Amino acid sequence: MPMYKVKPVSPADIKIDVPSCMYKSPNVHGHGMNCGEHALQNGEVDPSLKALEERQDEVLRRLYELKATVDGFAKTVTTPDADLDASTPSPGPAESVFKGTADLDSLLGKDLGALRDIVINANPARPPLSLLVLHALLCQRYQVLSSVHVHSSVSAVPPPLLSCLGPRHIDSYARQRFQLGFTLIWKDVSELQMKFSTQSMCPIEGEANVARFLFRLLGAEPQDPAAATQMDCWIDKAVFQLSEGGSKDRAAVLRSLNAALGRSPWLLGQEFSLADIVCACFVLRAGQTTSAPVNVQRWLKSCQNLGHFDCVYPFLQ
Amino acid sequence: MYKDERYNNLKASGMLCLCVAGEEEQQAQSKKALKKQQKEAEKAAKKAEKQAKLAAEQQEADEDDFAKDRYGICPMVQSQQKLDRALVRVQDLTPEKAEQQIWVRARIHTSRAKGKQCFLVLRHQQFTVQALLAVGDRASKQMVKFAANLTKESIIDVEAVVKKVEQKIESCSQQDVELHVERIFVISQSEARLPLQLEDAVRPEGEGDEEGRATVNQDTRLDNRVIDLRTTTSQAIFRLQSGVCQLFRDTLINKGFVEIQTPKIISAASEGGANVFTVSYFKTSAYLAQSPQLYKQMCICADFDKVFCVGPVFRAEDSNTHRHLTEFVGLDIEMAFNYHYHEVIDSITDTMVQIFKGLRDRFQTEIQMVNKQYPSEPFKFLEPTLRLEYKEAVAMLKAAGVEMGDEEDLSTPNEKLLGRLVKDKYDTDFYVLDKYPLAVRPFYTMPDPNNPKYSNSYDMFMRGEEILSGAQRVHDAQLLTERAMHHGIDLEKIKAYIDSFRYGAPPHAGGGIGLERVTMLYLGLHNVRQTSMFPRDPKRLTP
């Protein structure tokens, strides 16, 4: 039976003007093409395409590496005295800035086989930022067992304060494996207080004084008495004028900081020290860092680049 | 004396000389008789007077007692009738009820009559209110007299109008109101002589000595426990204790624990042979359980995972100390853990912290009431709980000048000193001491994996006194047998116990606290008998 015939809509041999800017691809509908010849139908990749992809991956990887290296160099250029391993793409914990050595036995007394536990009582309304920075530095140098407790005199504490010392160490069930204990207790106290050996030491009060004690454990105190005095001077300025003084005092301190930082990258010259830690923390806590003088802002950025201050930023709101 | 003219004249004239002796005798006799007569006459006169007075009074009373039916002693309540009367509690008497006429049932705490008025203080549990009964158109003299003569501690029903007062009544708990009594009836009369006075029982020790007033010593209190328990301090202590039990249950139920009841009549002594009560059990004898230890563990082997039980514990220790009883309430926990027994320590310490928080937040009134008589420092704790290791404790004690061996057990004075040192450094009254030496622990304690001289056991302390002893238990039948033999325990007696571990037992740990001791230490009291309602010790078996 004859099939339904359709009249051809268009004549078979029309001349079409193909534009030359487009690329030509082989005619798949043309005669002579057999499906079996194309091995790519089953998801296999043409080896040349594979090679192309691999080359692209290689180029992209090298690009990322270059970018990381350049970033690292940029930081190194703007941040003096920083030992960053610039080729690692992810910013891990910064290497210890301080190279000095300290003998815990001579500083803290003979080890009687028990964990030497430093207890700090702080008010949750005023978290001690410089002590958090020093804790991070101590953790790099020694094996520190850190724990955070809430005292019964305080009814509730916001969660960031409970995890301010970082995640719990996996070995924390075995207290003896640690050289030093760092116990932070959030308590309703008027003044920050540190207790170590209640039989032979009286409690140390005040964030700056505790910071001085902890800094000594890092063995990085300036040996030169002039430098040491200058460091103490900066710390006192931070405590008495920045945090306890009025807005005039604050402005004065920022000006003197600006002047000092114009002459050298860090407050004491070429070396990063406790003065930088304490002053930076107090400046950050006072707020309004965007309106601070130029050198101060640059110096704050350098501190941030060092990586030790990461623990501080969650508390600045 | 009588003056007889004749006698005097005769004497004067000397004519009595002959019959003087006889007459004098006679006269002496009659003097005596006269004296006697006089006396009798006087007595009779007095009696007559009295009777007359009484009669007059009686008449007066009968005449003037218009309030006869507004007071009196009710017949004993034998449920004769069901009155639909609402009684208001003393603690609900507030200025909001001013000018309302209400009925109150309470005890007479004190009564004081002053002329035409009688001031009563009515008490119900911890709450007191002042009530006033004055002679007037509602109350007669006889009624006021009746009220003034009522004995203390009698239970009365009072109908009164609540009145606001301008000046606060400091001595009562309801300070803003007083009751103006209209009707007063006695429901249960108390004997006049009380074995102890409630005001004396509530007086702080120091105040008693200073002002020379009496305080009640402990034995008298315990002998008359029913009256001693009526004091505000006792009411507060036992309400707080009820809170401890309640918080213990609630916290554990929320953590997914199951409450179990274990038998108290058992066949073998659980902790050791010395301190156990023997009871006769038909033809043989049995023991009263020293702890629910064995049964808790069997429940874990029976796959209950987390269990707790509240029940009596019997220890036949002949110790007459401030913190030992022969029978007390034990709150025991046992829990299976995944990999490390610290999971159990964390669970137990969290439960204790929830109990402390609950008491701190919801029982402040009771704590203040106890502190009035027994002042103490508020209880402090850390969250999460402080955990120190035994070696650290030994180092701290050595630094404080104590001489002791590394594997020695802590004596009670050393425990107290350690508590003070920990309080100094960490400012907490509650902490855990972990990793005790193996030698001083019972046979079922799991030894430390790294150091065979130590064990996976722990003690918890409150205010420097031990409240909980616990450990990871040995869950392997073979190791358990070895440890039992090492301790010289008769294996036959604990055969059933060892058998429960032969068919697959999860690693588990636990511990138990004494309810009375925890309440005593939380409140800072000094004798566990104050927190036990009817205490039992080697010298006391009643009430």
PDB file of C-alpha atoms in Angstrom, chain B residues 255-427:
ATOM      1  CA  LYS B 255      19.888  12.023  80.801  1.00  0.00           C
ATOM      2  CA  GLY B 256      18.115   8.799  79.912  1.00  0.00           C
ATOM      3  CA  PHE B 257      18.690   6.855  83.132  1.00  0.00           C
ATOM      4  CA  VAL B 258      16.273   4.217  84.410  1.00  0.00           C
ATOM      5  CA  GLU B 259      15.352   4.051  88.089  1.00  0.00           C
ATOM      6  CA  ILE B 260      15.677   0.588  89.618  1.00  0.00           C
ATOM      7  CA  GLN B 261      14.920  -0.905  93.056  1.00  0.00           C
ATOM      8  CA  THR B 262      17.417  -3.382  94.443  1.00  0.00           C
ATOM      9  CA  PRO B 263      16.901  -5.946  97.224  1.00  0.00           C
ATOM     10  CA  LYS B 264      18.121  -5.027 100.698  1.00  0.00           C
ATOM     11  CA  ILE B 265      18.082  -8.550 102.167  1.00  0.00           C
ATOM     12  CA  ILE B 266      21.024 -10.258 100.503  1.00  0.00           C
ATOM     13  CA  SER B 267      22.963 -13.452 100.860  1.00  0.00           C
ATOM     14  CA  ALA B 268      26.504 -12.106 100.917  1.00  0.00           C
ATOM     15  CA  ALA B 269      28.114  -8.957 102.255  1.00  0.00           C
ATOM     16  CA  SER B 270      28.795  -6.647  99.320  1.00  0.00           C
ATOM     17  CA  GLU B 271      31.599  -4.443 100.593  1.00  0.00           C
ATOM     18  CA  GLY B 272      33.330  -6.525 103.201  1.00  0.00           C
ATOM     19  CA  GLY B 273      32.442  -8.789 106.090  1.00  0.00           C
ATOM     20  CA  ALA B 274      33.040  -6.508 108.995  1.00  0.00           C
ATOM     21  CA  ASN B 275      30.387  -3.820 108.836  1.00  0.00           C
ATOM     22  CA  VAL B 276      27.269  -5.736 107.995  1.00  0.00           C
ATOM     23  CA  PHE B 277      24.030  -6.382 109.899  1.00  0.00           C
ATOM     24  CA  THR B 278      22.892  -9.975 110.086  1.00  0.00           C
ATOM     25  CA  VAL B 279      19.212 -10.857 110.156  1.00  0.00           C
ATOM     26  CA  SER B 280      17.678 -14.200 110.792  1.00  0.00           C
ATOM     27  CA  TYR B 281      16.100 -15.504 107.632  1.00  0.00           C
ATOM     28  CA  PHE B 282      13.865 -18.483 108.349  1.00  0.00           C
ATOM     29  CA  LYS B 283      16.289 -21.314 109.039  1.00  0.00           C
ATOM     30  CA  THR B 284      19.428 -19.446 107.999  1.00  0.00           C
ATOM     31  CA  SER B 285      20.665 -15.912 108.234  1.00  0.00           C
ATOM     32  CA  ALA B 286      20.952 -13.148 105.681  1.00  0.00           C
ATOM     33  CA  TYR B 287      22.520  -9.684 105.556  1.00  0.00           C
ATOM     34  CA  LEU B 288      21.195  -6.150 105.163  1.00  0.00           C
ATOM     35  CA  ALA B 289      22.682  -4.578 102.025  1.00  0.00           C
ATOM     36  CA  GLN B 290      25.669  -2.286 102.570  1.00  0.00           C
ATOM     37  CA  SER B 291      25.221  -0.864  99.092  1.00  0.00           C
ATOM     38  CA  PRO B 292      23.304  -1.692  95.928  1.00  0.00           C
ATOM     39  CA  GLN B 293      26.653  -2.206  94.158  1.00  0.00           C
ATOM     40  CA  LEU B 294      26.252  -5.814  93.048  1.00  0.00           C
ATOM     41  CA  TYR B 295      22.727  -5.380  91.750  1.00  0.00           C
ATOM     42  CA  LYS B 296      23.470  -2.133  89.917  1.00  0.00           C
ATOM     43  CA  GLN B 297      26.213  -3.936  88.031  1.00  0.00           C
ATOM     44  CA  MET B 298      23.983  -6.872  87.255  1.00  0.00           C
ATOM     45  CA  CYS B 299      21.472  -4.434  85.753  1.00  0.00           C
ATOM     46  CA  ILE B 300      24.195  -3.091  83.484  1.00  0.00           C
ATOM     47  CA  CYS B 301      25.026  -6.620  82.386  1.00  0.00           C
ATOM     48  CA  ALA B 302      21.314  -6.983  81.728  1.00  0.00           C
ATOM     49  CA  ASP B 303      21.569  -4.162  79.167  1.00  0.00           C
ATOM     50  CA  PHE B 304      19.915  -1.332  81.057  1.00  0.00           C
ATOM     51  CA  ASP B 305      22.941   0.864  80.182  1.00  0.00           C
ATOM     52  CA  LYS B 306      22.242   3.680  82.643  1.00  0.00           C
ATOM     53  CA  VAL B 307      20.598   3.042  85.989  1.00  0.00           C
ATOM     54  CA  PHE B 308      20.168   4.768  89.324  1.00  0.00           C
ATOM     55  CA  CYS B 309      18.517   3.806  92.560  1.00  0.00           C
ATOM     56  CA  VAL B 310      17.397   5.592  95.714  1.00  0.00           C
ATOM     57  CA  GLY B 311      17.114   3.459  98.807  1.00  0.00           C
ATOM     58  CA  PRO B 312      18.349   2.729 102.339  1.00  0.00           C
ATOM     59  CA  VAL B 313      21.899   1.548 102.963  1.00  0.00           C
ATOM     60  CA  PHE B 314      22.885  -0.264 106.174  1.00  0.00           C
ATOM     61  CA  ARG B 315      26.416  -0.037 107.572  1.00  0.00           C
ATOM     62  CA  ALA B 316      27.166  -1.670 110.916  1.00  0.00           C
ATOM     63  CA  GLU B 317      30.107   0.605 111.605  1.00  0.00           C
ATOM     64  CA  ASP B 318      30.629   1.303 115.258  1.00  0.00           C
ATOM     65  CA  SER B 319      31.689   4.893 114.541  1.00  0.00           C
ATOM     66  CA  ASN B 320      30.230   7.662 116.634  1.00  0.00           C
ATOM     67  CA  THR B 321      31.335  10.537 114.451  1.00  0.00           C
ATOM     68  CA  HIS B 322      29.596  13.613 113.144  1.00  0.00           C
ATOM     69  CA  ARG B 323      29.179  12.078 109.715  1.00  0.00           C
ATOM     70  CA  HIS B 324      28.363   8.393 110.205  1.00  0.00           C
ATOM     71  CA  LEU B 325      24.950   6.791 110.537  1.00  0.00           C
ATOM     72  CA  THR B 326      24.125   3.097 110.606  1.00  0.00           C
ATOM     73  CA  GLU B 327      21.240   3.605 108.197  1.00  0.00           C
ATOM     74  CA  PHE B 328      21.108   6.314 105.558  1.00  0.00           C
ATOM     75  CA  VAL B 329      19.583   6.984 102.134  1.00  0.00           C
ATOM     76  CA  GLY B 330      21.915   6.144  99.275  1.00  0.00           C
ATOM     77  CA  LEU B 331      21.612   7.726  95.818  1.00  0.00           C
ATOM     78  CA  ASP B 332      23.515   5.381  93.519  1.00  0.00           C
ATOM     79  CA  ILE B 333      24.428   5.628  89.818  1.00  0.00           C
ATOM     80  CA  GLU B 334      25.851   3.050  87.421  1.00  0.00           C
ATOM     81  CA  MET B 335      26.516   3.621  83.738  1.00  0.00           C
ATOM     82  CA  ALA B 336      27.966   1.716  80.798  1.00  0.00           C
ATOM     83  CA  PHE B 337      30.478   3.772  78.795  1.00  0.00           C
ATOM     84  CA  ASN B 338      31.979   3.609  75.323  1.00  0.00           C
ATOM     85  CA  TYR B 339      35.743   3.964  75.631  1.00  0.00           C
ATOM     86  CA  HIS B 340      36.859   5.814  78.735  1.00  0.00           C
ATOM     87  CA  TYR B 341      35.498   5.950  82.261  1.00  0.00           C
ATOM     88  CA  HIS B 342      35.810   9.751  82.229  1.00  0.00           C
ATOM     89  CA  GLU B 343      32.544   9.714  80.295  1.00  0.00           C
ATOM     90  CA  VAL B 344      30.939   8.479  83.526  1.00  0.00           C
ATOM     91  CA  ILE B 345      32.773  10.991  85.726  1.00  0.00           C
ATOM     92  CA  ASP B 346      31.547  13.782  83.447  1.00  0.00           C
ATOM     93  CA  SER B 347      27.980  12.492  83.729  1.00  0.00           C
ATOM     94  CA  ILE B 348      28.082  12.219  87.510  1.00  0.00           C
ATOM     95  CA  THR B 349      29.699  15.622  88.026  1.00  0.00           C
ATOM     96  CA  ASP B 350      27.223  17.216  85.671  1.00  0.00           C
ATOM     97  CA  THR B 351      24.382  15.713  87.712  1.00  0.00           C
ATOM     98  CA  MET B 352      25.878  17.114  90.921  1.00  0.00           C
ATOM     99  CA  VAL B 353      26.314  20.542  89.330  1.00  0.00           C
ATOM    100  CA  GLN B 354      22.685  20.532  88.181  1.00  0.00           C
ATOM    101  CA  ILE B 355      21.639  19.675  91.743  1.00  0.00           C
ATOM    102  CA  PHE B 356      23.731  22.538  93.145  1.00  0.00           C
ATOM    103  CA  LYS B 357      22.371  24.960  90.581  1.00  0.00           C
ATOM    104  CA  GLY B 358      18.809  23.888  91.270  1.00  0.00           C
ATOM    105  CA  LEU B 359      19.279  24.400  94.994  1.00  0.00           C
ATOM    106  CA  ARG B 360      20.983  27.761  94.469  1.00  0.00           C
ATOM    107  CA  ASP B 361      18.211  29.013  92.185  1.00  0.00           C
ATOM    108  CA  ARG B 362      15.060  27.565  93.743  1.00  0.00           C
ATOM    109  CA  PHE B 363      15.704  27.060  97.443  1.00  0.00           C
ATOM    110  CA  GLN B 364      17.215  30.374  98.531  1.00  0.00           C
ATOM    111  CA  THR B 365      14.452  30.961 101.113  1.00  0.00           C
ATOM    112  CA  GLU B 366      15.209  27.646 102.784  1.00  0.00           C
ATOM    113  CA  ILE B 367      18.972  28.240 102.677  1.00  0.00           C
ATOM    114  CA  GLN B 368      18.552  31.664 104.302  1.00  0.00           C
ATOM    115  CA  MET B 369      16.309  30.210 106.982  1.00  0.00           C
ATOM    116  CA  VAL B 370      18.877  27.586 107.913  1.00  0.00           C
ATOM    117  CA  ASN B 371      21.648  30.186 107.879  1.00  0.00           C
ATOM    118  CA  LYS B 372      19.789  32.234 110.488  1.00  0.00           C
ATOM    119  CA  GLN B 373      20.398  29.535 113.042  1.00  0.00           C
ATOM    120  CA  TYR B 374      23.512  27.953 111.510  1.00  0.00           C
ATOM    121  CA  PRO B 375      25.447  30.619 109.619  1.00  0.00           C
ATOM    122  CA  SER B 376      27.802  29.347 106.953  1.00  0.00           C
ATOM    123  CA  GLU B 377      29.523  30.315 103.704  1.00  0.00           C
ATOM    124  CA  PRO B 378      27.455  29.808 100.557  1.00  0.00           C
ATOM    125  CA  PHE B 379      28.403  26.725  98.590  1.00  0.00           C
ATOM    126  CA  LYS B 380      30.690  27.377  95.613  1.00  0.00           C
ATOM    127  CA  PHE B 381      31.384  25.166  92.637  1.00  0.00           C
ATOM    128  CA  LEU B 382      32.840  25.249  89.123  1.00  0.00           C
ATOM    129  CA  GLU B 383      31.252  24.141  85.891  1.00  0.00           C
ATOM    130  CA  PRO B 384      32.627  21.874  84.455  1.00  0.00           C
ATOM    131  CA  THR B 385      33.769  20.332  87.718  1.00  0.00           C
ATOM    132  CA  LEU B 386      37.418  20.515  88.661  1.00  0.00           C
ATOM    133  CA  ARG B 387      39.225  17.187  88.351  1.00  0.00           C
ATOM    134  CA  LEU B 388      42.607  16.707  90.003  1.00  0.00           C
ATOM    135  CA  GLU B 389      44.739  13.602  89.987  1.00  0.00           C
ATOM    136  CA  TYR B 390      45.850  11.812  93.132  1.00  0.00           C
ATOM    137  CA  LYS B 391      49.509  12.604  92.422  1.00  0.00           C
ATOM    138  CA  GLU B 392      48.692  16.304  92.249  1.00  0.00           C
ATOM    139  CA  ALA B 393      46.895  16.075  95.580  1.00  0.00           C
ATOM    140  CA  VAL B 394      49.902  14.362  97.176  1.00  0.00           C
ATOM    141  CA  ALA B 395      52.179  17.078  95.745  1.00  0.00           C
ATOM    142  CA  MET B 396      49.917  19.817  97.124  1.00  0.00           C
ATOM    143  CA  LEU B 397      49.848  18.183 100.551  1.00  0.00           C
ATOM    144  CA  LYS B 398      53.614  17.710 100.564  1.00  0.00           C
ATOM    145  CA  ALA B 399      54.080  21.348  99.616  1.00  0.00           C
ATOM    146  CA  ALA B 400      51.916  22.212 102.619  1.00  0.00           C
ATOM    147  CA  GLY B 401      54.169  20.212 104.897  1.00  0.00           C
ATOM    148  CA  VAL B 402      52.335  16.876 105.208  1.00  0.00           C
ATOM    149  CA  GLU B 403      54.428  13.730 105.232  1.00  0.00           C
ATOM    150  CA  MET B 404      52.805  10.901 103.369  1.00  0.00           C
ATOM    151  CA  GLY B 405      53.667   8.079 100.991  1.00  0.00           C
ATOM    152  CA  ASP B 406      52.707   8.207  97.332  1.00  0.00           C
ATOM    153  CA  GLU B 407      50.407   5.204  97.636  1.00  0.00           C
ATOM    154  CA  GLU B 408      48.973   5.948 101.034  1.00  0.00           C
ATOM    155  CA  ASP B 409      45.260   6.578 101.442  1.00  0.00           C
ATOM    156  CA  LEU B 410      44.185  10.065 102.504  1.00  0.00           C
ATOM    157  CA  SER B 411      43.355  10.332 106.175  1.00  0.00           C
ATOM    158  CA  THR B 412      40.381  12.485 107.225  1.00  0.00           C
ATOM    159  CA  PRO B 413      42.527  15.438 108.408  1.00  0.00           C
ATOM    160  CA  ASN B 414      44.474  15.286 105.147  1.00  0.00           C
ATOM    161  CA  GLU B 415      41.236  15.275 103.176  1.00  0.00           C
ATOM    162  CA  LYS B 416      40.119  18.371 105.053  1.00  0.00           C
ATOM    163  CA  LEU B 417      43.451  20.095 104.488  1.00  0.00           C
ATOM    164  CA  LEU B 418      43.339  19.213 100.817  1.00  0.00           C
ATOM    165  CA  GLY B 419      39.844  20.681 100.663  1.00  0.00           C
ATOM    166  CA  ARG B 420      41.139  23.932 102.115  1.00  0.00           C
ATOM    167  CA  LEU B 421      44.077  24.045  99.688  1.00  0.00           C
ATOM    168  CA  VAL B 422      41.789  23.465  96.728  1.00  0.00           C
ATOM    169  CA  LYS B 423      39.408  26.127  98.024  1.00  0.00           C
ATOM    170  CA  ASP B 424      42.318  28.552  98.313  1.00  0.00           C
ATOM    171  CA  LYS B 425      43.536  27.998  94.794  1.00  0.00           C
ATOM    172  CA  TYR B 426      40.386  27.336  92.788  1.00  0.00           C
ATOM    173  CA  ASP B 427      37.663  28.725  95.082  1.00  0.00           C
TER     174      ASP B 427
END
